[in-house]
Amino acid sequence: MFKKNLLISVISLVFSGASLASTISNAQITRMNLSELRSALDKKDITSEQIVSAYMAAIDKDNHHGKKINALITLNTDALSQAKAWDEANHGGKANAPLAGIPFIVKDNYDTKGILTTGGNLTLETNKPARNSFVVQKLLNEGAILIGKANMSELAASYGWMGYSSVGGQTVNPYNPLRDTSGSSSGSAAAVAAGFAPFALGTDTSGSIRGPASVTGTVGLRPTLGLTSRSGVIPLSLTSDDVGAITRTVSDQAIVLDAIRGIDPSDKATEFVEHPVDKFSHSVASGSLKGKKFAVLDNFDGGNPDIDRIKNEAVNQLIHDGASVTHIRLPAEFENLWSLVLGPVGTAEFRPQFDAYLTTLGNGQPKNSTEFLSVLNKLTDNGKKTINPGRYKGLIDSIETITTDSPEYIGILTQRIPHLRSELLKIVQEGDYDAIIFPTMSCPASVIHGKSDKDYICKSSDSYAASYIASSTGFPEISVPAGKAIGNVPVGFSFMGKAGDDLKIMQFAYQFEKNN
């Protein structure tokens, strides 16, 4: 029924916007970056209605048909009428905001007023929030047009089934139907890669923006923790939860970050970081690699020969562009951050933070995790749909475990995390490094659960391990396309900086992207 309703919505939206007179084709529109879309809108070469219609046509072609990417859970059926209203209101001149009239997609753990927000879980499949999340509202205030909600790993945790949810099913990699799009912002990355939207919002707790971006040939940024607000987003673990975007280019990333960043009284983390006055998008292209010094992280080598090859090629490219590099190995504790930090903190925080979120929902929705689990058990017992068994077990463990007052949890927050930040900062400062660089993941996109692919090689016990460094310290990291592995799957390369270095690493990524 979900797929049928989504198909009907797409068809009606596409045909209602099909009578536009522009000579620019749908294919041309869906290949434009954000600056090109802005320029074409301001010159009246295209309309917002035409842009939305073009992306809806792409969704109709390849979401449940064609490539069957299955990136979207639901659509905003008012998107075309909202685009048309924007066109009418802005008939006489240029828009004041870079994203005005431009469509976007959000991961389905962001609250969207009057539009389903499920987190990919059956229990919330009728949940229509009364308000938008903070960053979604900021985009709407700019005049951007929300066109749909993206599938995701269930409640933002994959447990081996990357990009699968009991509501949306399995998201498929646009580059290889046997491979997944990593997790948990799987649908967001797949949607941008497939041309369903020029950008999409995701969330990142332990690599969930960077990993999906890496395996789909897109750009993913985990900002400095606190640069963007998490309010109105289904939480997983607020010590590490972060909000950001997946885009086609680094310059697009800067444009979106300018739109969504800012202080939010409802998220205290935003009050403890510096919020630059100047726009990132104004200076992202002004950086240089010449004379810069990078630390090449070697702790996670050996997972896959293509990844190691692309790493070497990326390093050589940076040297060719005038940078110097030093190969380093971080202390062993940085190789085990899931067990030392993210795992125990996530288990401790999920229930109280999830309970707080559930209290914000309307009538008919569970008000605490006990009610949530009771409803979920009834739905799965009835065989309505399958929940990832690993995710279900993880959910049970988190709900049944209340350890936010435990010495281990308190010790991690008050001692271990500050120690890790201090140690990493010391390494960067003593080496006078401008950034730490490494392959975003130590293995390519993995094989979808239940399928096989003889080309897949992964000798790493956890291909996300490098991502846990930024997640545990709150440092920013950007993943930018660097090449392809066997099986036609993209591979991303990361630049990680100190807290507050968001512009700096975007500038490096921009130059790398331009020259690679």
Coordinates of C-alpha atoms in Angstrom, one line a residue:
M1 CA 0.0 0.0 0.0
F2 CA 2.8 2.4 0.8
K3 CA 4.5 1.9 -2.6
K4 CA 1.1 2.3 -4.4
N5 CA 0.3 5.5 -2.6
L6 CA 3.8 6.9 -3.2
L7 CA 3.5 6.1 -6.9
I8 CA 0.1 7.8 -7.2
S9 CA 1.5 10.9 -5.5
V10 CA 4.5 11.0 -7.8
I11 CA 2.4 10.7 -11.0
S12 CA 0.0 13.3 -9.9
L13 CA 2.7 15.7 -9.0
V14 CA 4.7 15.2 -12.2
F15 CA 1.7 15.7 -14.5
S16 CA 0.4 18.7 -12.7
G17 CA 3.7 20.5 -13.4
A18 CA 4.2 19.2 -16.9
S19 CA 3.0 22.2 -18.8
L20 CA 6.0 24.5 -18.3
A21 CA 7.4 26.3 -21.2
S22 CA 11.2 26.3 -20.4
T23 CA 13.5 24.7 -23.0
I24 CA 15.8 23.4 -20.2
S25 CA 15.2 19.6 -20.0
N26 CA 14.5 17.6 -16.8
A27 CA 17.8 15.8 -17.2
Q28 CA 19.7 19.2 -17.3
I29 CA 17.9 20.4 -14.2
T30 CA 18.7 17.3 -12.1
R31 CA 22.4 17.7 -13.0
M32 CA 22.6 21.3 -11.9
N33 CA 24.4 22.3 -8.7
L34 CA 22.8 24.7 -6.2
S35 CA 24.5 27.8 -7.7
E36 CA 23.4 26.9 -11.2
L37 CA 19.8 26.3 -10.0
R38 CA 19.9 29.7 -8.2
S39 CA 21.2 31.5 -11.3
A40 CA 18.7 29.9 -13.6
L41 CA 15.8 30.8 -11.2
D42 CA 17.0 34.4 -10.8
K43 CA 17.3 34.8 -14.6
K44 CA 13.8 33.3 -15.1
D45 CA 15.3 30.6 -17.3
I46 CA 13.4 28.0 -15.2
T47 CA 10.7 28.1 -12.4
S48 CA 10.6 26.4 -9.1
E49 CA 7.6 24.5 -10.3
Q50 CA 9.7 23.1 -13.2
I51 CA 12.6 22.2 -10.9
V52 CA 10.2 20.3 -8.5
S53 CA 8.5 18.6 -11.5
A54 CA 11.9 17.5 -12.8
Y55 CA 12.9 15.8 -9.6
M56 CA 9.5 14.2 -9.2
A57 CA 9.9 12.7 -12.6
A58 CA 13.3 11.3 -11.6
I59 CA 11.7 9.8 -8.5
D60 CA 8.9 8.3 -10.6
K61 CA 11.5 6.8 -13.0
D62 CA 13.9 5.2 -10.5
N63 CA 12.6 5.0 -6.9
H64 CA 10.2 2.1 -7.3
H65 CA 10.7 1.5 -11.0
G66 CA 13.8 1.4 -13.2
K67 CA 16.8 1.1 -10.8
K68 CA 14.4 0.5 -7.9
I69 CA 16.6 2.5 -5.5
N70 CA 13.8 2.8 -2.8
A71 CA 15.4 5.9 -1.3
L72 CA 12.1 7.6 -0.2
I73 CA 9.5 6.8 2.4
T74 CA 7.0 9.5 1.6
L75 CA 6.4 12.6 -0.5
N76 CA 5.1 16.0 0.2
T77 CA 2.0 16.1 -2.0
D78 CA 1.9 19.9 -1.7
A79 CA 5.4 20.4 -3.1
L80 CA 4.3 21.5 -6.6
S81 CA 1.7 23.8 -5.4
Q82 CA 4.2 25.3 -2.9
A83 CA 6.7 25.8 -5.8
K84 CA 4.1 27.4 -7.9
A85 CA 3.2 29.8 -5.1
W86 CA 6.8 30.6 -4.7
D87 CA 7.1 31.4 -8.4
E88 CA 4.1 33.7 -8.2
A89 CA 5.4 35.5 -5.2
N90 CA 8.8 36.0 -6.7
H91 CA 7.8 36.9 -10.3
G92 CA 9.5 40.3 -10.4
G93 CA 13.0 39.8 -9.1
K94 CA 15.8 37.8 -7.5
A95 CA 15.3 35.8 -4.3
N96 CA 17.1 37.0 -1.2
A97 CA 18.0 33.5 0.0
P98 CA 20.3 31.0 -1.9
L99 CA 17.9 28.1 -1.5
A100 CA 14.6 29.8 -2.1
G101 CA 12.5 27.9 -4.6
I102 CA 14.9 24.9 -4.5
P103 CA 13.7 21.4 -3.4
F104 CA 15.3 19.2 -0.8
I105 CA 14.8 15.9 1.0
V106 CA 15.1 15.1 4.7
K107 CA 15.9 11.9 6.5
D108 CA 12.8 10.4 8.1
N109 CA 14.0 11.1 11.7
Y110 CA 13.4 14.9 11.2
D111 CA 10.1 16.2 12.4
T112 CA 8.1 17.6 9.5
K113 CA 4.8 19.3 10.3
G114 CA 1.8 17.3 9.0
I115 CA 4.1 14.9 7.1
L116 CA 4.8 11.4 8.3
T117 CA 8.0 11.1 10.5
T118 CA 8.6 7.4 11.3
G119 CA 12.3 7.0 11.9
G120 CA 11.8 4.0 9.7
N121 CA 10.0 2.1 12.5
L122 CA 6.5 0.6 12.3
T123 CA 5.5 1.9 15.6
L124 CA 5.6 5.5 14.3
E125 CA 4.2 4.9 10.8
T126 CA 1.2 7.2 11.6
N127 CA 3.2 9.9 13.3
K128 CA 2.6 13.4 11.9
P129 CA 4.4 15.9 14.1
A130 CA 2.7 19.2 15.0
R131 CA 5.9 21.2 14.1
N132 CA 9.0 21.1 12.1
S133 CA 12.5 20.4 13.4
F134 CA 14.6 23.5 13.9
V135 CA 16.8 23.1 10.8
V136 CA 13.9 22.0 8.5
Q137 CA 12.0 25.2 9.6
K138 CA 15.1 27.3 8.8
L139 CA 15.2 25.9 5.3
L140 CA 11.4 26.5 4.8
N141 CA 11.9 30.0 6.1
E142 CA 14.4 30.5 3.3
G143 CA 11.8 29.4 0.8
A144 CA 13.2 25.9 0.1
I145 CA 10.7 23.3 -1.0
L146 CA 10.5 20.0 0.9
I147 CA 9.7 17.3 -1.6
G148 CA 10.1 14.1 0.5
K149 CA 11.3 12.0 3.4
A150 CA 14.2 9.6 3.0
N151 CA 14.4 6.0 4.0
M152 CA 17.0 5.2 6.7
S153 CA 18.4 2.4 8.8
E154 CA 15.8 1.8 11.5
L155 CA 15.9 4.5 14.2
A156 CA 19.3 5.5 12.9
A157 CA 21.1 2.2 13.7
S158 CA 22.0 -0.4 11.1
Y159 CA 23.1 -3.5 13.0
G160 CA 24.3 -5.1 9.7
W161 CA 21.3 -4.3 7.6
M162 CA 22.5 -1.0 6.1
G163 CA 19.7 1.1 4.8
Y164 CA 16.9 -1.2 5.8
S165 CA 13.8 -0.1 7.8
S166 CA 10.6 -1.9 8.6
V167 CA 8.7 1.0 7.1
G168 CA 10.6 1.7 3.9
G169 CA 12.4 -1.6 3.2
Q170 CA 15.8 -1.8 1.6
T171 CA 17.5 1.2 -0.1
V172 CA 19.8 0.2 -3.0
N173 CA 23.0 1.8 -4.1
P174 CA 22.4 3.7 -7.4
Y175 CA 25.8 2.5 -8.7
N176 CA 25.4 -1.3 -8.0
P177 CA 22.1 -3.0 -7.1
L178 CA 23.9 -5.7 -5.0
R179 CA 25.3 -3.1 -2.7
D180 CA 23.8 -0.9 0.1
T181 CA 24.3 2.8 0.7
S182 CA 25.8 2.3 4.1
G183 CA 23.8 3.8 7.0
S184 CA 22.0 5.3 8.6
S185 CA 21.4 8.3 6.3
S186 CA 21.0 5.7 3.5
G187 CA 18.0 7.2 1.6
S188 CA 19.4 10.7 1.8
A189 CA 22.6 9.8 0.1
A190 CA 20.9 7.5 -2.4
A191 CA 18.4 10.2 -3.3
V192 CA 21.1 12.8 -4.0
A193 CA 23.2 10.3 -6.0
A194 CA 20.2 9.3 -8.0
G195 CA 19.2 12.8 -8.8
F196 CA 16.0 12.9 -6.7
A197 CA 17.0 16.2 -5.1
P198 CA 20.0 18.6 -5.2
F199 CA 20.6 18.0 -1.4
A200 CA 19.3 16.1 1.5
L201 CA 19.5 16.3 5.3
G202 CA 21.0 13.5 7.3
T203 CA 22.1 12.8 10.8
D204 CA 25.4 11.4 12.0
T205 CA 26.1 9.7 15.3
S206 CA 28.9 7.4 14.4
G207 CA 29.4 7.9 10.6
S208 CA 25.8 8.0 9.3
I209 CA 26.3 11.0 7.0
R210 CA 30.0 10.3 6.0
G211 CA 29.6 6.6 5.3
P212 CA 26.5 6.9 3.0
A213 CA 28.2 9.9 1.2
S214 CA 31.4 7.9 0.7
V215 CA 29.7 4.9 -1.0
T216 CA 27.4 7.0 -3.2
G217 CA 29.9 9.5 -4.7
T218 CA 28.4 12.4 -2.8
V219 CA 29.7 15.0 -0.3
G220 CA 28.9 14.5 3.4
L221 CA 29.8 16.8 6.3
R222 CA 29.7 16.1 10.0
P223 CA 29.9 19.6 11.3
T224 CA 31.6 20.6 14.6
L225 CA 29.1 19.4 17.2
G226 CA 26.9 22.3 18.2
L227 CA 27.1 24.2 14.9
T228 CA 23.7 22.8 13.9
S229 CA 20.7 22.1 16.1
R230 CA 19.3 18.6 16.8
S231 CA 15.9 19.7 18.2
G232 CA 13.0 18.1 16.5
V233 CA 15.1 15.1 15.4
I234 CA 14.5 11.6 16.8
P235 CA 17.6 11.1 19.1
L236 CA 19.9 8.2 19.2
S237 CA 22.7 9.5 21.5
L238 CA 22.9 13.2 22.0
T239 CA 26.5 13.1 23.1
S240 CA 27.4 12.3 19.5
D241 CA 24.2 13.0 17.4
D242 CA 24.9 15.6 14.8
V243 CA 22.9 17.2 12.0
G244 CA 24.2 17.9 8.5
A245 CA 23.7 17.6 4.8
I246 CA 24.6 15.3 1.8
T247 CA 25.2 17.2 -1.4
R248 CA 26.7 16.8 -4.9
T249 CA 29.6 19.2 -4.4
V250 CA 31.6 20.9 -1.7
S251 CA 30.3 24.3 -2.7
D252 CA 26.7 23.0 -2.3
Q253 CA 27.7 21.8 1.1
A254 CA 28.8 25.2 2.2
I255 CA 25.6 26.8 0.9
V256 CA 23.4 24.3 2.9
L257 CA 25.5 24.6 6.0
D258 CA 25.0 28.4 5.9
A259 CA 21.3 27.9 5.8
I260 CA 21.0 25.3 8.6
R261 CA 23.6 26.4 11.2
G262 CA 22.8 28.7 14.1
I263 CA 22.0 28.9 17.8
D264 CA 18.8 27.2 19.0
P265 CA 17.8 27.7 22.6
S266 CA 16.2 24.2 22.5
D267 CA 19.6 22.6 21.9
K268 CA 22.2 23.9 24.4
A269 CA 25.1 22.4 22.4
T270 CA 24.6 25.2 19.9
E271 CA 25.3 27.8 22.6
F272 CA 28.8 26.4 23.4
V273 CA 30.5 26.7 20.0
E274 CA 31.5 29.7 17.9
H275 CA 29.1 30.6 15.1
P276 CA 31.0 32.5 12.4
V277 CA 29.3 35.7 11.1
D278 CA 30.7 35.3 7.6
K279 CA 29.1 32.8 5.3
F280 CA 31.1 29.7 4.5
S281 CA 29.8 29.8 0.9
H282 CA 31.5 33.1 0.3
S283 CA 35.0 31.8 0.9
V284 CA 34.9 28.0 0.4
A285 CA 36.5 28.3 -3.0
S286 CA 39.3 30.7 -1.8
G287 CA 41.4 28.1 0.0
S288 CA 44.6 26.5 -1.3
L289 CA 46.4 23.2 -0.8
K290 CA 49.8 24.7 -1.5
G291 CA 52.0 24.7 1.6
K292 CA 49.4 22.9 3.7
K293 CA 50.5 20.0 6.0
F294 CA 48.4 16.9 6.4
A295 CA 48.6 13.9 8.7
V296 CA 47.8 10.7 6.8
L297 CA 46.1 8.3 9.1
D298 CA 47.5 4.7 8.7
N299 CA 45.6 2.9 11.6
F300 CA 42.9 1.5 9.4
D301 CA 44.8 0.3 6.3
G302 CA 44.4 -3.2 4.9
G303 CA 40.6 -3.5 4.8
N304 CA 40.3 -3.5 1.0
P305 CA 43.0 -3.2 -1.8
D306 CA 40.9 -0.6 -3.8
I307 CA 40.5 1.6 -0.7
D308 CA 44.3 1.4 0.0
R309 CA 45.0 2.2 -3.7
I310 CA 42.6 5.2 -3.7
K311 CA 44.1 6.4 -0.5
N312 CA 47.6 6.4 -2.0
E313 CA 46.3 8.2 -5.1
A314 CA 44.6 10.8 -3.0
V315 CA 47.7 11.5 -1.0
N316 CA 49.8 11.7 -4.2
Q317 CA 47.3 14.1 -5.6
L318 CA 47.6 16.4 -2.6
I319 CA 51.4 16.3 -2.8
H320 CA 51.1 17.2 -6.5
D321 CA 48.9 20.1 -5.6
G322 CA 51.6 21.5 -3.2
A323 CA 50.8 20.0 0.1
S324 CA 53.1 18.0 2.4
V325 CA 52.1 14.8 4.2
T326 CA 53.3 12.9 7.2
H327 CA 52.0 9.3 7.8
I328 CA 50.9 8.8 11.4
R329 CA 49.4 6.2 13.7
L330 CA 47.1 7.3 16.5
P331 CA 47.3 5.6 19.9
A332 CA 45.5 2.2 20.0
E333 CA 42.6 3.7 22.0
F334 CA 41.5 5.5 18.8
E335 CA 41.1 2.2 17.1
N336 CA 38.5 1.0 19.7
L337 CA 36.2 3.9 20.1
W338 CA 33.0 2.0 19.6
S339 CA 33.7 -0.1 22.7
L340 CA 35.3 2.7 24.7
V341 CA 32.9 5.5 23.9
L342 CA 30.1 5.2 21.4
G343 CA 28.6 1.8 22.3
P344 CA 28.2 2.3 26.1
V345 CA 27.2 6.0 25.8
G346 CA 24.6 5.1 23.2
T347 CA 23.2 2.3 25.2
A348 CA 22.9 4.5 28.3
E349 CA 21.4 7.6 26.6
F350 CA 18.9 6.1 24.2
R351 CA 16.0 5.4 26.5
P352 CA 15.8 8.7 28.5
Q353 CA 16.4 10.8 25.4
F354 CA 14.0 8.8 23.3
D355 CA 11.4 9.0 26.0
A356 CA 11.8 12.8 26.1
Y357 CA 11.2 12.9 22.3
L358 CA 8.1 10.6 22.5
T359 CA 6.4 13.0 24.9
T360 CA 6.4 15.7 22.2
L361 CA 4.2 13.5 19.9
G362 CA 0.5 13.9 19.3
N363 CA -2.4 11.7 20.3
G364 CA -2.3 8.1 19.2
Q365 CA 1.5 7.9 19.5
P366 CA 3.4 6.1 22.2
K367 CA 4.4 8.4 25.1
N368 CA 7.4 6.4 26.4
S369 CA 9.7 3.6 25.3
T370 CA 7.6 0.9 27.2
E371 CA 4.5 1.8 25.2
F372 CA 6.6 2.0 22.0
L373 CA 8.0 -1.5 22.5
S374 CA 4.6 -2.9 23.3
V375 CA 3.1 -1.5 20.1
L376 CA 6.1 -2.7 18.1
N377 CA 5.8 -6.2 19.5
K378 CA 2.2 -6.4 18.5
L379 CA 3.0 -5.3 15.0
T380 CA 5.8 -7.7 14.5
D381 CA 3.9 -10.6 16.1
N382 CA 1.2 -10.0 13.5
G383 CA 3.8 -10.4 10.8
K384 CA 3.0 -7.1 9.3
K385 CA 6.6 -6.3 8.3
T386 CA 10.0 -7.5 9.3
I387 CA 12.2 -5.5 11.7
N388 CA 16.0 -6.1 11.5
P389 CA 16.6 -8.7 14.2
G390 CA 19.9 -7.0 15.2
R391 CA 18.2 -3.6 15.5
Y392 CA 15.3 -5.2 17.5
K393 CA 17.8 -6.7 20.0
G394 CA 19.7 -3.4 20.2
L395 CA 16.4 -1.6 20.9
I396 CA 15.5 -4.0 23.7
D397 CA 19.0 -3.7 25.2
S398 CA 18.8 0.1 25.1
I399 CA 15.3 0.3 26.5
E400 CA 16.0 -2.2 29.3
T401 CA 19.3 -0.5 30.3
I402 CA 19.2 2.6 32.4
T403 CA 22.9 3.5 33.1
T404 CA 23.2 7.3 32.9
D405 CA 24.0 7.3 36.6
S406 CA 26.6 4.6 36.3
P407 CA 30.3 5.3 37.1
E408 CA 31.3 4.0 33.6
Y409 CA 29.0 6.4 31.8
I410 CA 29.9 9.4 33.9
G411 CA 33.6 8.5 33.5
I412 CA 33.3 8.4 29.8
L413 CA 31.7 11.8 29.6
T414 CA 33.9 13.5 32.2
Q415 CA 37.2 11.9 31.7
R416 CA 37.6 9.7 28.6
I417 CA 36.0 12.1 26.0
P418 CA 37.9 15.1 27.2
H419 CA 41.1 13.0 27.2
L420 CA 40.5 12.0 23.6
R421 CA 39.9 15.5 22.5
S422 CA 43.0 16.7 24.3
E423 CA 45.2 13.9 22.9
L424 CA 44.0 14.5 19.4
L425 CA 44.5 18.2 19.6
K426 CA 48.0 17.7 21.0
I427 CA 48.9 15.5 18.1
V428 CA 47.6 18.0 15.6
Q429 CA 49.3 21.0 17.3
E430 CA 52.7 19.3 17.8
G431 CA 52.7 18.2 14.2
D432 CA 51.5 21.5 13.0
Y433 CA 48.9 19.7 10.8
D434 CA 46.2 21.5 9.0
A435 CA 44.0 18.4 8.9
I436 CA 44.1 14.6 9.4
I437 CA 43.2 12.7 6.2
F438 CA 42.1 9.1 5.5
P439 CA 39.6 7.0 3.5
T440 CA 36.2 7.6 5.0
M441 CA 35.6 3.9 5.3
S442 CA 38.1 1.1 5.2
C443 CA 35.9 -1.0 2.9
P444 CA 33.6 -0.2 -0.1
A445 CA 29.8 -0.3 0.0
S446 CA 28.8 -3.7 1.6
V447 CA 26.6 -6.3 0.0
I448 CA 22.9 -6.0 0.8
H449 CA 21.6 -8.4 3.4
G450 CA 20.5 -11.6 1.7
K451 CA 22.5 -11.0 -1.5
S452 CA 25.9 -12.0 -2.6
D453 CA 28.7 -10.4 -4.7
K454 CA 31.9 -12.1 -5.5
D455 CA 33.6 -8.7 -6.0
Y456 CA 33.2 -7.6 -2.4
I457 CA 36.3 -7.7 -0.3
C458 CA 36.4 -6.5 3.3
K459 CA 39.1 -7.6 5.8
S460 CA 38.2 -5.0 8.3
S461 CA 36.3 -5.9 11.5
D462 CA 34.6 -2.5 11.4
S463 CA 34.8 -0.4 8.2
Y464 CA 33.4 2.6 10.1
A465 CA 36.2 2.7 12.8
A466 CA 37.9 5.8 11.5
S467 CA 34.5 7.7 11.6
Y468 CA 34.3 7.1 15.3
I469 CA 37.1 9.6 15.9
A470 CA 35.1 12.7 14.9
S471 CA 32.0 11.2 16.5
S472 CA 33.8 10.8 19.9
T473 CA 35.5 14.2 19.9
G474 CA 33.0 16.4 18.3
F475 CA 35.5 17.4 15.6
P476 CA 34.3 18.2 12.0
E477 CA 34.9 15.8 9.1
I478 CA 34.0 16.0 5.4
S479 CA 33.9 13.1 3.0
V480 CA 34.5 13.9 -0.7
P481 CA 34.5 11.5 -3.7
A482 CA 38.0 10.1 -4.5
G483 CA 37.5 7.2 -6.8
K484 CA 35.8 3.9 -7.4
A485 CA 36.3 0.4 -6.2
I486 CA 35.7 -2.8 -8.2
G487 CA 31.9 -3.2 -8.6
N488 CA 31.6 0.4 -9.8
V489 CA 31.1 1.7 -6.2
P490 CA 32.3 5.1 -5.2
V491 CA 34.9 5.6 -2.4
G492 CA 35.2 8.7 -0.3
F493 CA 38.2 10.5 1.2
S494 CA 38.0 12.4 4.5
F495 CA 39.4 15.7 5.8
M496 CA 39.1 16.0 9.6
G497 CA 40.0 19.2 11.5
K498 CA 39.8 20.6 15.0
A499 CA 36.6 21.9 16.5
G500 CA 35.6 25.0 14.5
D501 CA 37.6 24.1 11.4
D502 CA 34.5 23.5 9.3
L503 CA 35.4 26.1 6.7
K504 CA 39.0 25.1 6.6
I505 CA 38.3 21.4 5.8
M506 CA 35.6 22.4 3.3
Q507 CA 38.2 24.6 1.5
F508 CA 40.6 21.6 1.4
A509 CA 37.9 19.3 0.1
Y510 CA 36.9 21.9 -2.5
Q511 CA 40.4 22.0 -3.9
F512 CA 40.7 18.3 -3.8
E513 CA 37.4 17.9 -5.5
K514 CA 38.4 20.4 -8.2
N515 CA 41.8 18.8 -8.9
N516 CA 41.0 15.1 -8.4

